[in-house]
mmCIF file of N, CA and C in Angstrom:
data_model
loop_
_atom_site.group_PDB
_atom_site.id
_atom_site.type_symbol
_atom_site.label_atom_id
_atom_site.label_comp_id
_atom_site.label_asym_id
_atom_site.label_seq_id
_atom_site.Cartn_x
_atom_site.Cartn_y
_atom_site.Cartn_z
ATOM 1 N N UNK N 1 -0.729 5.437 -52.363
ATOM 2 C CA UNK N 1 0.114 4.339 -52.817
ATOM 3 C C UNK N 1 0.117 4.269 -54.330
ATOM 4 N N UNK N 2 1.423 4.109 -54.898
ATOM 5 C CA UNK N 2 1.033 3.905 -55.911
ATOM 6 C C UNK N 2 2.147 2.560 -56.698
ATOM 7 N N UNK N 3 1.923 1.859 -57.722
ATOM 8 C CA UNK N 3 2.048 0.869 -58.342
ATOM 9 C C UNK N 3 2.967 1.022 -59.394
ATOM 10 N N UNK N 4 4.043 1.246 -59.437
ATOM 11 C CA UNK N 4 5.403 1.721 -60.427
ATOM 12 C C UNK N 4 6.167 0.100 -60.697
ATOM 13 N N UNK N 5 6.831 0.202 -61.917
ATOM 14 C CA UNK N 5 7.498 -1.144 -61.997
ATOM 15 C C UNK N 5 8.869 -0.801 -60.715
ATOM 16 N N UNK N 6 9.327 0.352 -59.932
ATOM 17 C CA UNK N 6 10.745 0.416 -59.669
ATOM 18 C C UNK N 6 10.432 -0.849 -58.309
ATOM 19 N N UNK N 7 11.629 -1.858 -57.566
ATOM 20 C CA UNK N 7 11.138 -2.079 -56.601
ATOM 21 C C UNK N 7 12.862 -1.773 -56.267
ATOM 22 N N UNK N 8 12.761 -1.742 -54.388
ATOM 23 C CA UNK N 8 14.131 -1.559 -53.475
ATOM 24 C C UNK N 8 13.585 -2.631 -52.209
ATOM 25 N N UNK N 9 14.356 -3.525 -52.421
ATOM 26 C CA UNK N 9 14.560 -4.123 -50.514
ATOM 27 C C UNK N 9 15.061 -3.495 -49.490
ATOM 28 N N UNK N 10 14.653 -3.540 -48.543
ATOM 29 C CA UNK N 10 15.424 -2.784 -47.094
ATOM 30 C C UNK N 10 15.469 -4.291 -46.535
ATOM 31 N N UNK N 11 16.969 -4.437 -45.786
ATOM 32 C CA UNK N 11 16.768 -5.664 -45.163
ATOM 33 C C UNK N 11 16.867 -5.411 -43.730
ATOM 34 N N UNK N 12 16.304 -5.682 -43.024
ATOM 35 C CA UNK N 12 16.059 -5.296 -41.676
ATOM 36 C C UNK N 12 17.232 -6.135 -40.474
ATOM 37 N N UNK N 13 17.955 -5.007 -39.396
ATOM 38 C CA UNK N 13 18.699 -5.774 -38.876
ATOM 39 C C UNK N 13 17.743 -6.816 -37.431
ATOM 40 N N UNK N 14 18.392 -7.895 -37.156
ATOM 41 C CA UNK N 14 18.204 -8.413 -35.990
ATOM 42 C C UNK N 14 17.820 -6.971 -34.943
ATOM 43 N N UNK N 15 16.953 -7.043 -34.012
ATOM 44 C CA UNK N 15 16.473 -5.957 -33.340
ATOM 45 C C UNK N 15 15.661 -4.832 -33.411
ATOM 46 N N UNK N 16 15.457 -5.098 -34.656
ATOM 47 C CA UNK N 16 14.047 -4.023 -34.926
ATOM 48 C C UNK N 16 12.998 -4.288 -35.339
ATOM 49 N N UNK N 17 11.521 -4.125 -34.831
ATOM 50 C CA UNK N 17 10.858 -5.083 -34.168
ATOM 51 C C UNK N 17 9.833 -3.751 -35.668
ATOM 52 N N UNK N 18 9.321 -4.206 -37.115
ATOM 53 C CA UNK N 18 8.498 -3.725 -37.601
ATOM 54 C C UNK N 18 7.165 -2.586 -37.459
ATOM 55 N N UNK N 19 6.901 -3.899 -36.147
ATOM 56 C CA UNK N 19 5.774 -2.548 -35.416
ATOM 57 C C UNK N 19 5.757 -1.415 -34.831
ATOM 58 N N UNK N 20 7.121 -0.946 -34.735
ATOM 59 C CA UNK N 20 7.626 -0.125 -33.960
ATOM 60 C C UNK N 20 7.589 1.306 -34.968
ATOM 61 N N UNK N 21 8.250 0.319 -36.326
ATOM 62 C CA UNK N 21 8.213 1.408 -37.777
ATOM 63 C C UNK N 21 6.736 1.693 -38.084
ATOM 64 N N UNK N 22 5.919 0.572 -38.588
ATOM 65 C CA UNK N 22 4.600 0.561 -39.010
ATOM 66 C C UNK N 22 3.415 1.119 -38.387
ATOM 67 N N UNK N 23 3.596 1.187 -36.756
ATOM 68 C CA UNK N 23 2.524 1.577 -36.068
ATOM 69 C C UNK N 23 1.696 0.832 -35.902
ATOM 70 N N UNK N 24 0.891 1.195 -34.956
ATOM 71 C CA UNK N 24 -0.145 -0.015 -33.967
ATOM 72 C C UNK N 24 -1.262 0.278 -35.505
ATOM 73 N N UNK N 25 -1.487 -0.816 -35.639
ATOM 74 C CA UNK N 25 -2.821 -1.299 -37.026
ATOM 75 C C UNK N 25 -2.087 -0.797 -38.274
ATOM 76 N N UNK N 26 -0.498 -0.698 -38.233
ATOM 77 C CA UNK N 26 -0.099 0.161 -39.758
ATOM 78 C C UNK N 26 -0.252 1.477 -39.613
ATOM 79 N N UNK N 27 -0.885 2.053 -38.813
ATOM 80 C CA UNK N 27 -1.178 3.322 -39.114
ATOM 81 C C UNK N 27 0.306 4.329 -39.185
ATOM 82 N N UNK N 28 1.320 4.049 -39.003
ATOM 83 C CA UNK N 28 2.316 5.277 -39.324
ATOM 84 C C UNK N 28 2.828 4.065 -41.224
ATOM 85 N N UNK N 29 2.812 2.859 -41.403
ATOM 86 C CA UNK N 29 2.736 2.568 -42.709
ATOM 87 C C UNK N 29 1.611 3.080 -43.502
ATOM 88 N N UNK N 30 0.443 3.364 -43.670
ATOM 89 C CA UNK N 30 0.119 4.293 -44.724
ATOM 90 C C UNK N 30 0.180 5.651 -44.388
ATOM 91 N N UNK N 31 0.567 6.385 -43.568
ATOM 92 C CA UNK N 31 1.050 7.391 -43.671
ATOM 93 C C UNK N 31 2.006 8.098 -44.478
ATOM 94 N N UNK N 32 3.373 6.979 -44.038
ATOM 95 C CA UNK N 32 4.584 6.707 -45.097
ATOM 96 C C UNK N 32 4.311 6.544 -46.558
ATOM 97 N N UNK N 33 3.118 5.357 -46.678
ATOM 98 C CA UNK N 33 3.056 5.023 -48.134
ATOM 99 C C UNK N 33 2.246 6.269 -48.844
ATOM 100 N N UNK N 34 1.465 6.936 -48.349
ATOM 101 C CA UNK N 34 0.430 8.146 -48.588
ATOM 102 C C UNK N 34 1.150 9.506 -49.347
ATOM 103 N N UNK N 35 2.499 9.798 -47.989
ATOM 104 C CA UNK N 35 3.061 10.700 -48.447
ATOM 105 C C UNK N 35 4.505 11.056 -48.938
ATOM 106 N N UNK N 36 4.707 9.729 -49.133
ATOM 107 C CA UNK N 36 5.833 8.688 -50.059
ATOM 108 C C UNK N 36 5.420 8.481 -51.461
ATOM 109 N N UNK N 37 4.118 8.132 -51.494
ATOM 110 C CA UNK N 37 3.448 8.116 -53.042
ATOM 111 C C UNK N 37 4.227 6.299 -53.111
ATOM 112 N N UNK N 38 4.755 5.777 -52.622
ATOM 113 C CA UNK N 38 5.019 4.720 -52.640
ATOM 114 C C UNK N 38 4.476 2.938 -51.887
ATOM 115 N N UNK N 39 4.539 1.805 -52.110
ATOM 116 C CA UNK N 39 3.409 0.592 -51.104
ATOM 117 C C UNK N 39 5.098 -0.011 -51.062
ATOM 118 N N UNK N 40 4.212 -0.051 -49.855
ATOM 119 C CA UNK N 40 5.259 -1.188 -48.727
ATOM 120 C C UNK N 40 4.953 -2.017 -48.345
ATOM 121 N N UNK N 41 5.812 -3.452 -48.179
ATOM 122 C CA UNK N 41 5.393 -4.702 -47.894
ATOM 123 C C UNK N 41 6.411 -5.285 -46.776
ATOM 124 N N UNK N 42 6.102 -5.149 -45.884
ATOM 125 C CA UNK N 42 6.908 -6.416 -44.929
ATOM 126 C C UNK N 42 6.547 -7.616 -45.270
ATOM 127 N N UNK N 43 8.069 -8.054 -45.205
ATOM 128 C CA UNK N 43 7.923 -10.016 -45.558
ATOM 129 C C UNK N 43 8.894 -10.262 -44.462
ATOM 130 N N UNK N 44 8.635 -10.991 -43.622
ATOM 131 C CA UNK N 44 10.260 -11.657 -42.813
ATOM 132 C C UNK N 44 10.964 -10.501 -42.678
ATOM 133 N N UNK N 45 12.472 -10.397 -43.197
ATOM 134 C CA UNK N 45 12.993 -9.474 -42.510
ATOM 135 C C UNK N 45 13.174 -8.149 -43.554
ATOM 136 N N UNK N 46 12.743 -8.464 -44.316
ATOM 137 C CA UNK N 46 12.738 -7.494 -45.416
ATOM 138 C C UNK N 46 11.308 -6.204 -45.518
ATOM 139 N N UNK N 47 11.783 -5.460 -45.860
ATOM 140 C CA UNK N 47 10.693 -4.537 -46.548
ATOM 141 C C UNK N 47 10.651 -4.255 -48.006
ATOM 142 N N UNK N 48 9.936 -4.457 -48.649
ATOM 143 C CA UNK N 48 9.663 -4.298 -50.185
ATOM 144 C C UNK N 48 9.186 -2.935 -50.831
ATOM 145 N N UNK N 49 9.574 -2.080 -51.155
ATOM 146 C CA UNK N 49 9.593 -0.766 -51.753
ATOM 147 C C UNK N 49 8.772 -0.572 -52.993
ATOM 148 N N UNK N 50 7.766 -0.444 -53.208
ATOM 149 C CA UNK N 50 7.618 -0.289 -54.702
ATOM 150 C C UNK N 50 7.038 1.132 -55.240
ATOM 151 N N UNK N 51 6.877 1.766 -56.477
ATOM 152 C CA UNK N 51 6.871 2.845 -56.908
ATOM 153 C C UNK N 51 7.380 3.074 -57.787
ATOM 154 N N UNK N 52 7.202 4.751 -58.178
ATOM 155 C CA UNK N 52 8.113 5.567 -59.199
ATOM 156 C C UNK N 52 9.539 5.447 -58.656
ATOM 157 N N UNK N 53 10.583 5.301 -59.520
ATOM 158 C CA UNK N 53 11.787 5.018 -59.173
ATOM 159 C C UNK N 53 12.373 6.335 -58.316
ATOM 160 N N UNK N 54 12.067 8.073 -58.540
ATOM 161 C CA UNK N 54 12.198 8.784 -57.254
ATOM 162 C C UNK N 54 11.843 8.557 -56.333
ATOM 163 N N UNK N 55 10.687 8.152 -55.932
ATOM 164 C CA UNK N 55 9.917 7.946 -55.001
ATOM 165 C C UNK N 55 9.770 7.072 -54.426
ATOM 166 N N UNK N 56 10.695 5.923 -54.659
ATOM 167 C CA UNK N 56 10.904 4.754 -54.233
ATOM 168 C C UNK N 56 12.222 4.780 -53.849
ATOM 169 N N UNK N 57 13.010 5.332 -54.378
ATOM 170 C CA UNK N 57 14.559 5.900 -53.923
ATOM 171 C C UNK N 57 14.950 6.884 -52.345
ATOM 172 N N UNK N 58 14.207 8.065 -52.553
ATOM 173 C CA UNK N 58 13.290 9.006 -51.159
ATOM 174 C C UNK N 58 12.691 8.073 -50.373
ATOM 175 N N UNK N 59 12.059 7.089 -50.242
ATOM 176 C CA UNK N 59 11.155 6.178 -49.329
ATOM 177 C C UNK N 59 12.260 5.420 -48.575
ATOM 178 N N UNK N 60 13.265 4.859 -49.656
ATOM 179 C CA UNK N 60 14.492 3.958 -49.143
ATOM 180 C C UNK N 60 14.895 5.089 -47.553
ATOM 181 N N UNK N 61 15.797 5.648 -48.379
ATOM 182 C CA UNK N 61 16.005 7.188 -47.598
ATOM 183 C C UNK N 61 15.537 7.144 -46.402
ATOM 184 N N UNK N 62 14.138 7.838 -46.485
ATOM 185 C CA UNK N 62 13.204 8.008 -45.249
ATOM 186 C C UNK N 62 13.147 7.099 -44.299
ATOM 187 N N UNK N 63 13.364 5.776 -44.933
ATOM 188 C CA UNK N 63 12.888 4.146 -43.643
ATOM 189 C C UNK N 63 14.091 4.229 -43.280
ATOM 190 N N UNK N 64 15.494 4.206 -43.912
ATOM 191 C CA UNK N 64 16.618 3.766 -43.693
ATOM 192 C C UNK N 64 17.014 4.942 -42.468
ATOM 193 N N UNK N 65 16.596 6.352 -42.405
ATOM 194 C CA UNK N 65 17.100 7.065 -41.035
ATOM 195 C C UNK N 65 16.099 6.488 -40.027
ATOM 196 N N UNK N 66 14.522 6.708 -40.374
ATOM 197 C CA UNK N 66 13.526 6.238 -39.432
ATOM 198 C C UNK N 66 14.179 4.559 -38.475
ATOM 199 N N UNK N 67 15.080 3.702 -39.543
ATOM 200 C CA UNK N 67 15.331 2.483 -38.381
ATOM 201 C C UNK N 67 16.497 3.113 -38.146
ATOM 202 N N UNK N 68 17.531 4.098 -38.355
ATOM 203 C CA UNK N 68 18.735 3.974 -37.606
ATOM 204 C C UNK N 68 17.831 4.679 -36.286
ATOM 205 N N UNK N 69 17.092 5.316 -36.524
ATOM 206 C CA UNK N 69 16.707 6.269 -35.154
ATOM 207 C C UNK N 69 16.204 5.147 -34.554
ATOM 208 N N UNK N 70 15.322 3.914 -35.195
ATOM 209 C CA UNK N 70 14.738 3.258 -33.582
ATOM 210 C C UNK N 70 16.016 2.154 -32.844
ATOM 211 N N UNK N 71 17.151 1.630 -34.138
ATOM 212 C CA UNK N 71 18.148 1.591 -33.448
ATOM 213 C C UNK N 71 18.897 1.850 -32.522
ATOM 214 N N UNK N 72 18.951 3.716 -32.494
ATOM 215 C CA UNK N 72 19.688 4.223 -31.686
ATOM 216 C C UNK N 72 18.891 3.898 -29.625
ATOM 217 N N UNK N 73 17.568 3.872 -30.204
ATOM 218 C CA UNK N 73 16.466 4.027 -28.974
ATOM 219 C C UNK N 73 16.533 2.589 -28.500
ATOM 220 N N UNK N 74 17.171 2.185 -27.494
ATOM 221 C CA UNK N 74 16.972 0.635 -26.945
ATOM 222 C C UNK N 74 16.652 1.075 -25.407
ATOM 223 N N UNK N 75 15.660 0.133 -25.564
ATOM 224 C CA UNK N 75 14.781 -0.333 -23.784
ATOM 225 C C UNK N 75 15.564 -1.560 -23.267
ATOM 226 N N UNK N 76 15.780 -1.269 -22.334
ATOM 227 C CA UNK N 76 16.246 -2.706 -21.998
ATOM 228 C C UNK N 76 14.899 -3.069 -20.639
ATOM 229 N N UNK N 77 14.681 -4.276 -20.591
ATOM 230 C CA UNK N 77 13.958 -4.925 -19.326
ATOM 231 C C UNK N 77 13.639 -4.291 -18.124
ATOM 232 N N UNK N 78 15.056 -4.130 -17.742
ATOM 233 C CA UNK N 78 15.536 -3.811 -16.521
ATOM 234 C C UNK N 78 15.809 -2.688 -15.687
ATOM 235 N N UNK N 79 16.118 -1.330 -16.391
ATOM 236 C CA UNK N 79 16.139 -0.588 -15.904
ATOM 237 C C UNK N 79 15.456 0.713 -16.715
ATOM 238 N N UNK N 80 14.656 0.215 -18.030
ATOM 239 C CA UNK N 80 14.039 1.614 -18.933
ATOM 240 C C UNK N 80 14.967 1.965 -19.581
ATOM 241 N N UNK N 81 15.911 2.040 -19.658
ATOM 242 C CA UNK N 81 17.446 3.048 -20.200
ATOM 243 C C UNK N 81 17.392 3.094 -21.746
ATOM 244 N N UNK N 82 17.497 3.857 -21.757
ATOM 245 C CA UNK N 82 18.078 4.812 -23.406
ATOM 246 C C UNK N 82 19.120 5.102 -23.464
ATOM 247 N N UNK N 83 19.475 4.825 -25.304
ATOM 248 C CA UNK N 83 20.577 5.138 -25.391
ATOM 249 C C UNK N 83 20.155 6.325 -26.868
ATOM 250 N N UNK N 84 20.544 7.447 -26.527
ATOM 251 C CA UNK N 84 19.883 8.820 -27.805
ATOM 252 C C UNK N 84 21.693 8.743 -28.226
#
């Protein structure tokens, strides 16, 4: 992790549930932040980016496909179903 003046918000849509990105105890968030070189902060619905301004730019990047992909992946209740 590291401590750069650059910061980027990600604003998170209705339906994507943080822990899903972050991992059970964070563990896929310092992974990200480790080999991102960048610290991440969930607040509410936002994620907070901070870093070297490449590397905080690349991180945007990286989260922003990582939620379209858990987007694309919906469980529903009722029958398990996916949608890829």
């Amino acid at each position: 992790m590291q401590n750069g003046s650059y910061k980027e918000t990600i604003e998170l849509n209705e339906g994507i549930d943080v822990r899903d990105l972050f991992g059970n105890q964070d563990a896929h968030l310092n992974v990200l932040e480790e080999s991102l070189a960048v610290s991440l902060v969930s607040r509410g619905g936002e994620i907070l980016i901070s870093g070297e301004e490449e590397n905080v730019k690349h991180a945007k990047h990286v989260i922003a496909a990582l939620l379209a992909a858990l987007k694309r992946v919906t469980i529903s209740m009722g029958g398990m179903s996916r949608k890829l």
